[in-house]
Amino acid sequence: MRNPDFEGELPGISGVAPLTSDEWEASRPRVVEALQLWQQRFEDQDRSELIADRTNKLLGPVYDYYISHHRSEQLFAPQLQQLAEMGPFKSLLYDTPSNVKLAQGDFLAHLDILPQLIGTWKEEAVRLLLGLLGLVGSEYSSSSPGAKGKGNESPLDSSILEKATSIFKCTRCSKSLLYPAILSHSCPVTQPGQPQCRWDEFQAHEEASRYAKVIIKILGEDPDIVTWNQLEEAKQRLECVRCRHKVSRKSVKKNNCLVMNWHQAILHELEKHSDEDEDRCKTGWRLLDAQSLPTVYSKEFKGARYIPGFRAWREDHDYCVQCGLCEIQDGQVVYPRSSSWGPVPEGAKTCTVMRHDLAITGVYRRQAVPSDLSSWPFPVRIPESSLIAREIR
């Protein structure tokens, strides 16, 4: 009753002196109510921790096992917390009494339903995102055998979402997001055991899309066709001529040209020049010459050297499929040895450590996907040169 943790929280108790009988009778109803509230809070906390523990230790490894055998689905699959809200997994996690001990085998028993759960989830996500763009309709559905007929809808064409102009905004964190990175954005996902958040935090970022069309045209591409991946692979860079500094022979800093890639250019317009009209955007950028690109790339990598694990997540690499496979032994998921799971050198016929024949096992590519418009590479400054920029007319 006199637990110091409750000091100041219990109504009618504000000191260390014992209560008289009259004081206790007057305070008892409110004290009991407060204690019951605290008990409920502790029970809710214990329940959330139990579900989180089950999710991470039991469902997590099972999901990792599935993904390791289906790498092509990794970019388009739900997050673990979202999977925990689906089908038999939700029932196991939420409905199993706390005094009943679960094992990984209980979740492995439902491994065969994962393709259906993931497929349904992805279809719903694509429909939601196309709806935000105002593109849900028959003309944006791709026909396929068996799709026609009463009660059947044609599958939605998710390739529209891969266009570089398909940009979304999270109203919670204000980040500008691309597909498929938006599928793994953390804001709509809550911790296991708590009410699941819906995707109503997302909206189409119309302003960013307008700037994207201008930037893409300056790059010499068609904004109605080009995808974000095509722009990433092209590795072109632009200079914001409105942010160029004047330099003289006496100037200490000669790096007067602000240079960036396509998605940083869109973000730059949003953050620095949004109060200007669209004509200023059209004339405010120059495309960098190929001769200047090595200088820019070098500076971008130097500026990113302090990002933890930078090279591991930013560069595209091929990996041996066999080395990355999880296994099941005695009802438990066993992870591959981390020492054997490294990138495969270009042109190699076997993997580096285990010497698997790559012609048999195959490789998969860990693709570097921009999580949002602010993702690396970051803007850099380089010195002005007659070779730096040319205006696209």
GROMACS .gro file of C-alpha atoms in nm:
model
  393
    1MET     CA    1   0.000   0.000   0.000
    2ARG     CA    2   0.287   0.232   0.075
    3ASN     CA    3   0.487   0.130  -0.231
    4PRO     CA    4   0.690   0.443  -0.317
    5ASP     CA    5   0.620   0.384  -0.685
    6PHE     CA    6   0.260   0.483  -0.618
    7GLU     CA    7   0.349   0.786  -0.406
    8GLY     CA    8   0.164   1.085  -0.540
    9GLU     CA    9  -0.043   0.867  -0.776
   10LEU     CA   10  -0.299   0.736  -0.530
   11PRO     CA   11  -0.578   0.985  -0.448
   12GLY     CA   12  -0.595   1.097  -0.089
   13ILE     CA   13  -0.242   0.980  -0.005
   14SER     CA   14   0.020   1.251   0.001
   15GLY     CA   15   0.270   1.175   0.274
   16VAL     CA   16   0.425   0.914   0.501
   17ALA     CA   17   0.194   0.950   0.802
   18PRO     CA   18  -0.053   0.662   0.851
   19LEU     CA   19  -0.412   0.734   0.755
   20THR     CA   20  -0.682   0.751   1.019
   21SER     CA   21  -0.985   0.526   0.984
   22ASP     CA   22  -1.198   0.817   0.865
   23GLU     CA   23  -0.935   0.924   0.612
   24TRP     CA   24  -0.905   0.570   0.478
   25GLU     CA   25  -1.283   0.526   0.446
   26ALA     CA   26  -1.302   0.854   0.255
   27SER     CA   27  -1.012   0.765   0.024
   28ARG     CA   28  -1.068   0.392  -0.022
   29PRO     CA   29  -1.301   0.398  -0.327
   30ARG     CA   30  -1.066   0.623  -0.521
   31VAL     CA   31  -0.758   0.428  -0.409
   32VAL     CA   32  -0.910   0.096  -0.515
   33GLU     CA   33  -1.007   0.245  -0.851
   34ALA     CA   34  -0.652   0.377  -0.901
   35LEU     CA   35  -0.498   0.041  -0.809
   36GLN     CA   36  -0.728  -0.139  -1.050
   37LEU     CA   37  -0.622   0.104  -1.323
   38TRP     CA   38  -0.256   0.033  -1.248
   39GLN     CA   39  -0.323  -0.341  -1.253
   40GLN     CA   40  -0.485  -0.309  -1.595
   41ARG     CA   41  -0.190  -0.109  -1.724
   42PHE     CA   42   0.053  -0.376  -1.603
   43GLU     CA   43  -0.156  -0.652  -1.758
   44ASP     CA   44  -0.172  -0.466  -2.091
   45GLN     CA   45   0.203  -0.410  -2.081
   46ASP     CA   46   0.268  -0.778  -2.005
   47ARG     CA   47   0.038  -0.878  -2.291
   48SER     CA   48   0.214  -0.646  -2.538
   49GLU     CA   49   0.554  -0.777  -2.432
   50LEU     CA   50   0.434  -1.138  -2.464
   51ILE     CA   51   0.300  -1.084  -2.817
   52ALA     CA   52   0.613  -0.894  -2.920
   53ASP     CA   53   0.832  -1.175  -2.782
   54ARG     CA   54   0.630  -1.440  -2.965
   55THR     CA   55   0.638  -1.238  -3.286
   56ASN     CA   56   1.013  -1.174  -3.286
   57LYS     CA   57   1.132  -1.513  -3.159
   58LEU     CA   58   0.879  -1.750  -3.315
   59LEU     CA   59   0.715  -1.591  -3.620
   60GLY     CA   60   1.023  -1.385  -3.715
   61PRO     CA   61   1.252  -1.681  -3.791
   62VAL     CA   62   0.974  -1.858  -3.984
   63TYR     CA   63   0.925  -1.547  -4.198
   64ASP     CA   64   1.302  -1.520  -4.250
   65TYR     CA   65   1.306  -1.882  -4.365
   66TYR     CA   66   1.033  -1.816  -4.621
   67ILE     CA   67   1.197  -1.499  -4.756
   68SER     CA   68   1.536  -1.673  -4.786
   69HIS     CA   69   1.370  -1.920  -5.024
   70HIS     CA   70   1.170  -1.651  -5.211
   71ARG     CA   71   1.406  -1.356  -5.253
   72SER     CA   72   1.203  -1.209  -5.539
   73GLU     CA   73   0.923  -1.130  -5.293
   74GLN     CA   74   1.140  -0.951  -5.039
   75LEU     CA   75   1.089  -0.595  -5.168
   76PHE     CA   76   0.712  -0.638  -5.194
   77ALA     CA   77   0.633  -0.832  -4.877
   78PRO     CA   78   0.469  -0.701  -4.559
   79GLN     CA   79   0.674  -0.624  -4.253
   80LEU     CA   80   0.686  -0.875  -3.970
   81GLN     CA   81   0.447  -0.671  -3.753
   82GLN     CA   82   0.197  -0.662  -4.039
   83LEU     CA   83   0.224  -1.037  -4.098
   84ALA     CA   84   0.152  -1.086  -3.727
   85GLU     CA   85  -0.196  -0.939  -3.788
   86MET     CA   86  -0.286  -1.194  -4.058
   87GLY     CA   87  -0.460  -1.530  -4.070
   88PRO     CA   88  -0.355  -1.811  -3.837
   89PHE     CA   89  -0.053  -1.617  -3.713
   90LYS     CA   90  -0.275  -1.356  -3.551
   91SER     CA   91  -0.475  -1.627  -3.380
   92LEU     CA   92  -0.161  -1.797  -3.249
   93LEU     CA   93  -0.007  -1.474  -3.125
   94TYR     CA   94  -0.311  -1.308  -2.974
   95ASP     CA   95  -0.548  -1.586  -2.872
   96THR     CA   96  -0.309  -1.838  -2.720
   97PRO     CA   97  -0.323  -1.801  -2.339
   98SER     CA   98  -0.012  -1.664  -2.175
   99ASN     CA   99   0.040  -1.984  -1.978
  100VAL     CA  100   0.060  -2.190  -2.299
  101LYS     CA  101   0.409  -2.211  -2.441
  102LEU     CA  102   0.433  -2.184  -2.818
  103ALA     CA  103   0.717  -2.311  -3.038
  104GLN     CA  104   0.843  -2.227  -3.387
  105GLY     CA  105   0.685  -2.551  -3.504
  106ASP     CA  106   0.340  -2.406  -3.435
  107PHE     CA  107   0.412  -2.133  -3.690
  108LEU     CA  108   0.601  -2.357  -3.935
  109ALA     CA  109   0.281  -2.560  -3.962
  110HIS     CA  110   0.127  -2.266  -4.151
  111LEU     CA  111   0.423  -2.203  -4.382
  112ASP     CA  112   0.224  -2.301  -4.691
  113ILE     CA  113  -0.027  -2.019  -4.642
  114LEU     CA  114   0.237  -1.743  -4.659
  115PRO     CA  115   0.224  -1.700  -5.041
  116GLN     CA  116  -0.151  -1.636  -5.022
  117LEU     CA  117  -0.122  -1.394  -4.730
  118ILE     CA  118   0.159  -1.199  -4.895
  119GLY     CA  119  -0.018  -1.190  -5.232
  120THR     CA  120  -0.342  -1.062  -5.081
  121TRP     CA  121  -0.159  -0.802  -4.875
  122LYS     CA  122   0.037  -0.675  -5.175
  123GLU     CA  123  -0.277  -0.652  -5.389
  124GLU     CA  124  -0.454  -0.448  -5.121
  125ALA     CA  125  -0.149  -0.222  -5.083
  126VAL     CA  126  -0.127  -0.165  -5.460
  127ARG     CA  127  -0.499  -0.089  -5.478
  128LEU     CA  128  -0.468   0.161  -5.193
  129LEU     CA  129  -0.169   0.338  -5.350
  130LEU     CA  130  -0.328   0.352  -5.695
  131GLY     CA  131  -0.637   0.491  -5.528
  132LEU     CA  132  -0.432   0.769  -5.372
  133LEU     CA  133  -0.312   0.856  -5.722
  134GLY     CA  134  -0.669   0.845  -5.850
  135LEU     CA  135  -0.583   0.552  -6.078
  136VAL     CA  136  -0.812   0.273  -5.961
  137GLY     CA  137  -1.019   0.166  -6.261
  138SER     CA  138  -1.040  -0.087  -6.540
  139GLU     CA  139  -0.790   0.095  -6.762
  140TYR     CA  140  -0.521   0.049  -6.496
  141SER     CA  141  -0.583  -0.324  -6.458
  142SER     CA  142  -0.385  -0.580  -6.653
  143SER     CA  143  -0.585  -0.857  -6.814
  144SER     CA  144  -0.489  -1.215  -6.738
  145PRO     CA  145  -0.640  -1.558  -6.807
  146GLY     CA  146  -0.906  -1.649  -6.554
  147ALA     CA  147  -0.945  -1.291  -6.432
  148LYS     CA  148  -1.261  -1.226  -6.628
  149GLY     CA  149  -1.602  -1.336  -6.521
  150LYS     CA  150  -1.869  -1.243  -6.276
  151GLY     CA  151  -1.732  -1.144  -5.938
  152ASN     CA  152  -1.372  -1.140  -6.062
  153GLU     CA  153  -1.160  -0.829  -6.102
  154SER     CA  154  -0.856  -0.795  -6.326
  155PRO     CA  155  -0.528  -0.772  -6.135
  156LEU     CA  156  -0.403  -0.420  -6.083
  157ASP     CA  157  -0.102  -0.296  -6.276
  158SER     CA  158   0.156  -0.212  -6.009
  159SER     CA  159   0.410  -0.097  -6.271
  160ILE     CA  160   0.239   0.244  -6.265
  161LEU     CA  161   0.365   0.286  -5.910
  162GLU     CA  162   0.725   0.238  -6.025
  163LYS     CA  163   0.715   0.553  -6.237
  164ALA     CA  164   0.947   0.822  -6.106
  165THR     CA  165   0.653   1.063  -6.085
  166SER     CA  166   0.456   0.835  -5.850
  167ILE     CA  167   0.551   0.998  -5.521
  168PHE     CA  168   0.371   0.971  -5.189
  169LYS     CA  169   0.387   1.162  -4.863
  170CYS     CA  170   0.363   1.033  -4.508
  171THR     CA  171   0.159   1.284  -4.312
  172ARG     CA  172   0.307   1.159  -3.986
  173CYS     CA  173   0.678   1.209  -4.062
  174SER     CA  174   0.645   1.426  -4.378
  175LYS     CA  175   0.882   1.207  -4.578
  176SER     CA  176   0.838   1.180  -4.955
  177LEU     CA  177   0.823   0.811  -5.049
  178LEU     CA  178   0.860   0.595  -5.359
  179TYR     CA  179   0.729   0.248  -5.440
  180PRO     CA  180   0.816  -0.018  -5.329
  181ALA     CA  181   0.999   0.143  -5.034
  182ILE     CA  182   0.667   0.280  -4.911
  183LEU     CA  183   0.560  -0.079  -4.838
  184SER     CA  184   0.824  -0.104  -4.566
  185HIS     CA  185   0.778   0.247  -4.424
  186SER     CA  186   0.762   0.225  -4.046
  187CYS     CA  187   0.495   0.485  -3.963
  188PRO     CA  188   0.187   0.269  -4.042
  189VAL     CA  189   0.329  -0.022  -3.843
  190THR     CA  190   0.276  -0.044  -3.468
  191GLN     CA  191   0.435  -0.278  -3.218
  192PRO     CA  192   0.284  -0.626  -3.177
  193GLY     CA  193   0.007  -0.639  -2.920
  194GLN     CA  194  -0.113  -0.287  -2.988
  195PRO     CA  195  -0.399  -0.178  -3.219
  196GLN     CA  196  -0.273  -0.187  -3.577
  197CYS     CA  197  -0.237   0.145  -3.754
  198ARG     CA  198  -0.394   0.180  -4.098
  199TRP     CA  199  -0.234   0.342  -4.399
  200ASP     CA  200  -0.436   0.660  -4.374
  201GLU     CA  201  -0.107   0.845  -4.306
  202PHE     CA  202  -0.023   0.830  -4.679
  203GLN     CA  203  -0.133   1.067  -4.951
  204ALA     CA  204  -0.027   1.143  -5.307
  205HIS     CA  205   0.247   1.408  -5.310
  206GLU     CA  206   0.116   1.615  -5.600
  207GLU     CA  207   0.365   1.899  -5.556
  208ALA     CA  208   0.661   1.660  -5.565
  209SER     CA  209   0.518   1.489  -5.873
  210ARG     CA  210   0.492   1.824  -6.055
  211TYR     CA  211   0.856   1.903  -5.981
  212ALA     CA  212   0.950   1.547  -6.081
  213LYS     CA  213   0.804   1.597  -6.430
  214VAL     CA  214   1.016   1.909  -6.479
  215ILE     CA  215   1.334   1.746  -6.347
  216ILE     CA  216   1.283   1.433  -6.559
  217LYS     CA  217   1.241   1.638  -6.876
  218ILE     CA  218   1.565   1.822  -6.800
  219LEU     CA  219   1.730   1.480  -6.774
  220GLY     CA  220   1.605   1.409  -7.125
  221GLU     CA  221   1.356   1.140  -7.019
  222ASP     CA  222   0.981   1.101  -7.061
  223PRO     CA  223   0.803   1.155  -6.726
  224ASP     CA  224   0.508   0.947  -6.845
  225ILE     CA  225   0.727   0.640  -6.890
  226VAL     CA  226   1.055   0.648  -6.699
  227THR     CA  227   1.081   0.458  -6.371
  228TRP     CA  228   1.275   0.557  -6.061
  229ASN     CA  229   1.502   0.256  -6.116
  230GLN     CA  230   1.591   0.371  -6.467
  231LEU     CA  231   1.688   0.713  -6.331
  232GLU     CA  232   1.896   0.548  -6.058
  233GLU     CA  233   2.080   0.334  -6.312
  234ALA     CA  234   2.148   0.633  -6.540
  235LYS     CA  235   2.334   0.807  -6.254
  236GLN     CA  236   2.292   1.151  -6.405
  237ARG     CA  237   2.341   1.463  -6.194
  238LEU     CA  238   2.203   1.817  -6.207
  239GLU     CA  239   2.320   2.156  -6.083
  240CYS     CA  240   2.083   2.406  -5.923
  241VAL     CA  241   2.199   2.725  -6.093
  242ARG     CA  242   1.998   2.935  -5.847
  243CYS     CA  243   2.221   2.812  -5.564
  244ARG     CA  244   2.554   2.875  -5.740
  245HIS     CA  245   2.793   3.087  -5.536
  246LYS     CA  246   3.001   3.363  -5.688
  247VAL     CA  247   3.374   3.309  -5.655
  248SER     CA  248   3.677   3.521  -5.731
  249ARG     CA  249   4.049   3.457  -5.743
  250LYS     CA  250   4.070   3.548  -5.376
  251SER     CA  251   3.787   3.317  -5.269
  252VAL     CA  252   3.897   3.043  -5.032
  253LYS     CA  253   3.613   2.808  -5.124
  254LYS     CA  254   3.605   2.730  -5.495
  255ASN     CA  255   3.328   2.467  -5.474
  256ASN     CA  256   3.047   2.693  -5.585
  257CYS     CA  257   2.817   2.459  -5.781
  258LEU     CA  258   2.550   2.262  -5.592
  259VAL     CA  259   2.502   1.924  -5.761
  260MET     CA  260   2.264   1.634  -5.686
  261ASN     CA  261   2.077   1.341  -5.838
  262TRP     CA  262   1.717   1.338  -5.957
  263HIS     CA  263   1.532   1.264  -5.631
  264GLN     CA  264   1.746   1.506  -5.429
  265ALA     CA  265   1.664   1.769  -5.694
  266ILE     CA  266   1.292   1.716  -5.634
  267LEU     CA  267   1.343   1.745  -5.259
  268HIS     CA  268   1.556   2.057  -5.311
  269GLU     CA  269   1.271   2.221  -5.501
  270LEU     CA  270   1.029   2.135  -5.221
  271GLU     CA  271   1.252   2.263  -4.943
  272LYS     CA  272   1.432   2.558  -5.102
  273HIS     CA  273   1.234   2.688  -5.399
  274SER     CA  274   0.869   2.595  -5.340
  275ASP     CA  275   0.771   2.963  -5.324
  276GLU     CA  276   0.889   3.014  -5.683
  277ASP     CA  277   0.674   2.956  -5.991
  278GLU     CA  278   0.718   2.654  -6.216
  279ASP     CA  279   0.903   2.851  -6.484
  280ARG     CA  280   1.181   2.917  -6.235
  281CYS     CA  281   1.209   2.542  -6.181
  282LYS     CA  282   1.236   2.482  -6.555
  283THR     CA  283   1.521   2.731  -6.593
  284GLY     CA  284   1.681   2.666  -6.255
  285TRP     CA  285   1.861   2.342  -6.341
  286ARG     CA  286   2.146   2.233  -6.566
  287LEU     CA  287   2.248   1.880  -6.655
  288LEU     CA  288   2.604   1.789  -6.567
  289ASP     CA  289   2.847   1.685  -6.839
  290ALA     CA  290   2.982   1.331  -6.827
  291GLN     CA  291   3.335   1.468  -6.768
  292SER     CA  292   3.229   1.610  -6.431
  293LEU     CA  293   3.052   1.299  -6.302
  294PRO     CA  294   3.361   1.122  -6.157
  295THR     CA  295   3.430   1.425  -5.937
  296VAL     CA  296   3.070   1.423  -5.814
  297TYR     CA  297   3.063   1.047  -5.747
  298SER     CA  298   3.386   1.070  -5.549
  299LYS     CA  299   3.252   1.350  -5.332
  300GLU     CA  300   2.924   1.166  -5.275
  301PHE     CA  301   3.104   0.857  -5.148
  302LYS     CA  302   3.339   1.061  -4.929
  303GLY     CA  303   3.044   1.239  -4.773
  304ALA     CA  304   2.877   0.908  -4.693
  305ARG     CA  305   3.173   0.735  -4.531
  306TYR     CA  306   3.039   0.808  -4.182
  307ILE     CA  307   2.702   0.641  -4.247
  308PRO     CA  308   2.700   0.309  -4.053
  309GLY     CA  309   2.697   0.011  -4.290
  310PHE     CA  310   2.688   0.243  -4.590
  311ARG     CA  311   2.848   0.015  -4.845
  312ALA     CA  312   2.649  -0.282  -4.725
  313TRP     CA  313   2.310  -0.126  -4.792
  314ARG     CA  314   2.373   0.126  -5.067
  315GLU     CA  315   2.557  -0.064  -5.336
  316ASP     CA  316   2.387  -0.329  -5.548
  317HIS     CA  317   2.553  -0.670  -5.507
  318ASP     CA  318   2.489  -1.027  -5.616
  319TYR     CA  319   2.470  -1.293  -5.346
  320CYS     CA  320   2.483  -1.671  -5.358
  321VAL     CA  321   2.131  -1.808  -5.311
  322GLN     CA  322   2.253  -2.122  -5.135
  323CYS     CA  323   2.464  -1.932  -4.883
  324GLY     CA  324   2.165  -1.722  -4.781
  325LEU     CA  325   1.918  -2.006  -4.727
  326CYS     CA  326   1.775  -2.074  -4.384
  327GLU     CA  327   1.712  -2.438  -4.294
  328ILE     CA  328   1.472  -2.625  -4.066
  329GLN     CA  329   1.623  -2.867  -3.818
  330ASP     CA  330   1.423  -3.037  -3.542
  331GLY     CA  331   1.136  -2.791  -3.578
  332GLN     CA  332   1.366  -2.488  -3.551
  333VAL     CA  333   1.481  -2.239  -3.813
  334VAL     CA  334   1.859  -2.239  -3.851
  335TYR     CA  335   2.022  -1.933  -4.003
  336PRO     CA  336   2.318  -1.951  -4.245
  337ARG     CA  337   2.667  -1.878  -4.120
  338SER     CA  338   2.719  -1.502  -4.147
  339SER     CA  339   3.084  -1.556  -4.246
  340SER     CA  340   2.978  -1.733  -4.566
  341TRP     CA  341   2.715  -1.480  -4.668
  342GLY     CA  342   2.905  -1.217  -4.860
  343PRO     CA  343   2.870  -1.053  -5.202
  344VAL     CA  344   2.979  -1.250  -5.508
  345PRO     CA  345   3.258  -1.087  -5.712
  346GLU     CA  346   3.149  -0.984  -6.060
  347GLY     CA  347   3.202  -1.263  -6.310
  348ALA     CA  348   3.272  -1.526  -6.042
  349LYS     CA  349   3.167  -1.885  -6.111
  350THR     CA  350   3.164  -1.989  -5.745
  351CYS     CA  351   3.084  -1.803  -5.424
  352THR     CA  352   3.375  -1.678  -5.218
  353VAL     CA  353   3.365  -1.897  -4.905
  354MET     CA  354   3.154  -2.210  -4.962
  355ARG     CA  355   3.250  -2.246  -5.331
  356HIS     CA  356   2.896  -2.320  -5.443
  357ASP     CA  357   2.861  -2.354  -5.819
  358LEU     CA  358   2.667  -2.038  -5.905
  359ALA     CA  359   2.547  -2.188  -6.233
  360ILE     CA  360   2.352  -2.439  -6.022
  361THR     CA  361   2.260  -2.247  -5.706
  362GLY     CA  362   2.205  -1.912  -5.876
  363VAL     CA  363   2.249  -1.561  -5.741
  364TYR     CA  364   2.011  -1.289  -5.630
  365ARG     CA  365   2.067  -0.916  -5.625
  366ARG     CA  366   2.024  -0.701  -5.319
  367GLN     CA  367   1.889  -0.392  -5.487
  368ALA     CA  368   1.959  -0.054  -5.332
  369VAL     CA  369   1.614   0.107  -5.316
  370PRO     CA  370   1.578   0.474  -5.212
  371SER     CA  371   1.371   0.474  -4.895
  372ASP     CA  372   1.258   0.832  -4.963
  373LEU     CA  373   1.362   1.140  -5.161
  374SER     CA  374   1.620   1.233  -4.896
  375SER     CA  375   1.812   0.906  -4.942
  376TRP     CA  376   2.176   0.896  -5.048
  377PRO     CA  377   2.345   1.027  -5.261
  378PHE     CA  378   2.341   1.363  -5.088
  379PRO     CA  379   2.402   1.697  -5.265
  380VAL     CA  380   2.766   1.803  -5.303
  381ARG     CA  381   2.947   2.115  -5.419
  382ILE     CA  382   3.208   2.111  -5.693
  383PRO     CA  383   3.410   2.388  -5.858
  384GLU     CA  384   3.273   2.557  -6.166
  385SER     CA  385   3.424   2.448  -6.497
  386SER     CA  386   3.349   2.492  -6.862
  387LEU     CA  387   3.280   2.119  -6.866
  388ILE     CA  388   3.053   2.109  -6.565
  389ALA     CA  389   2.716   2.189  -6.704
  390ARG     CA  390   2.530   2.236  -7.023
  391GLU     CA  391   2.183   2.370  -7.050
  392ILE     CA  392   1.909   2.147  -7.191
  393ARG     CA  393   1.713   2.347  -7.441
   0.00000   0.00000   0.00000
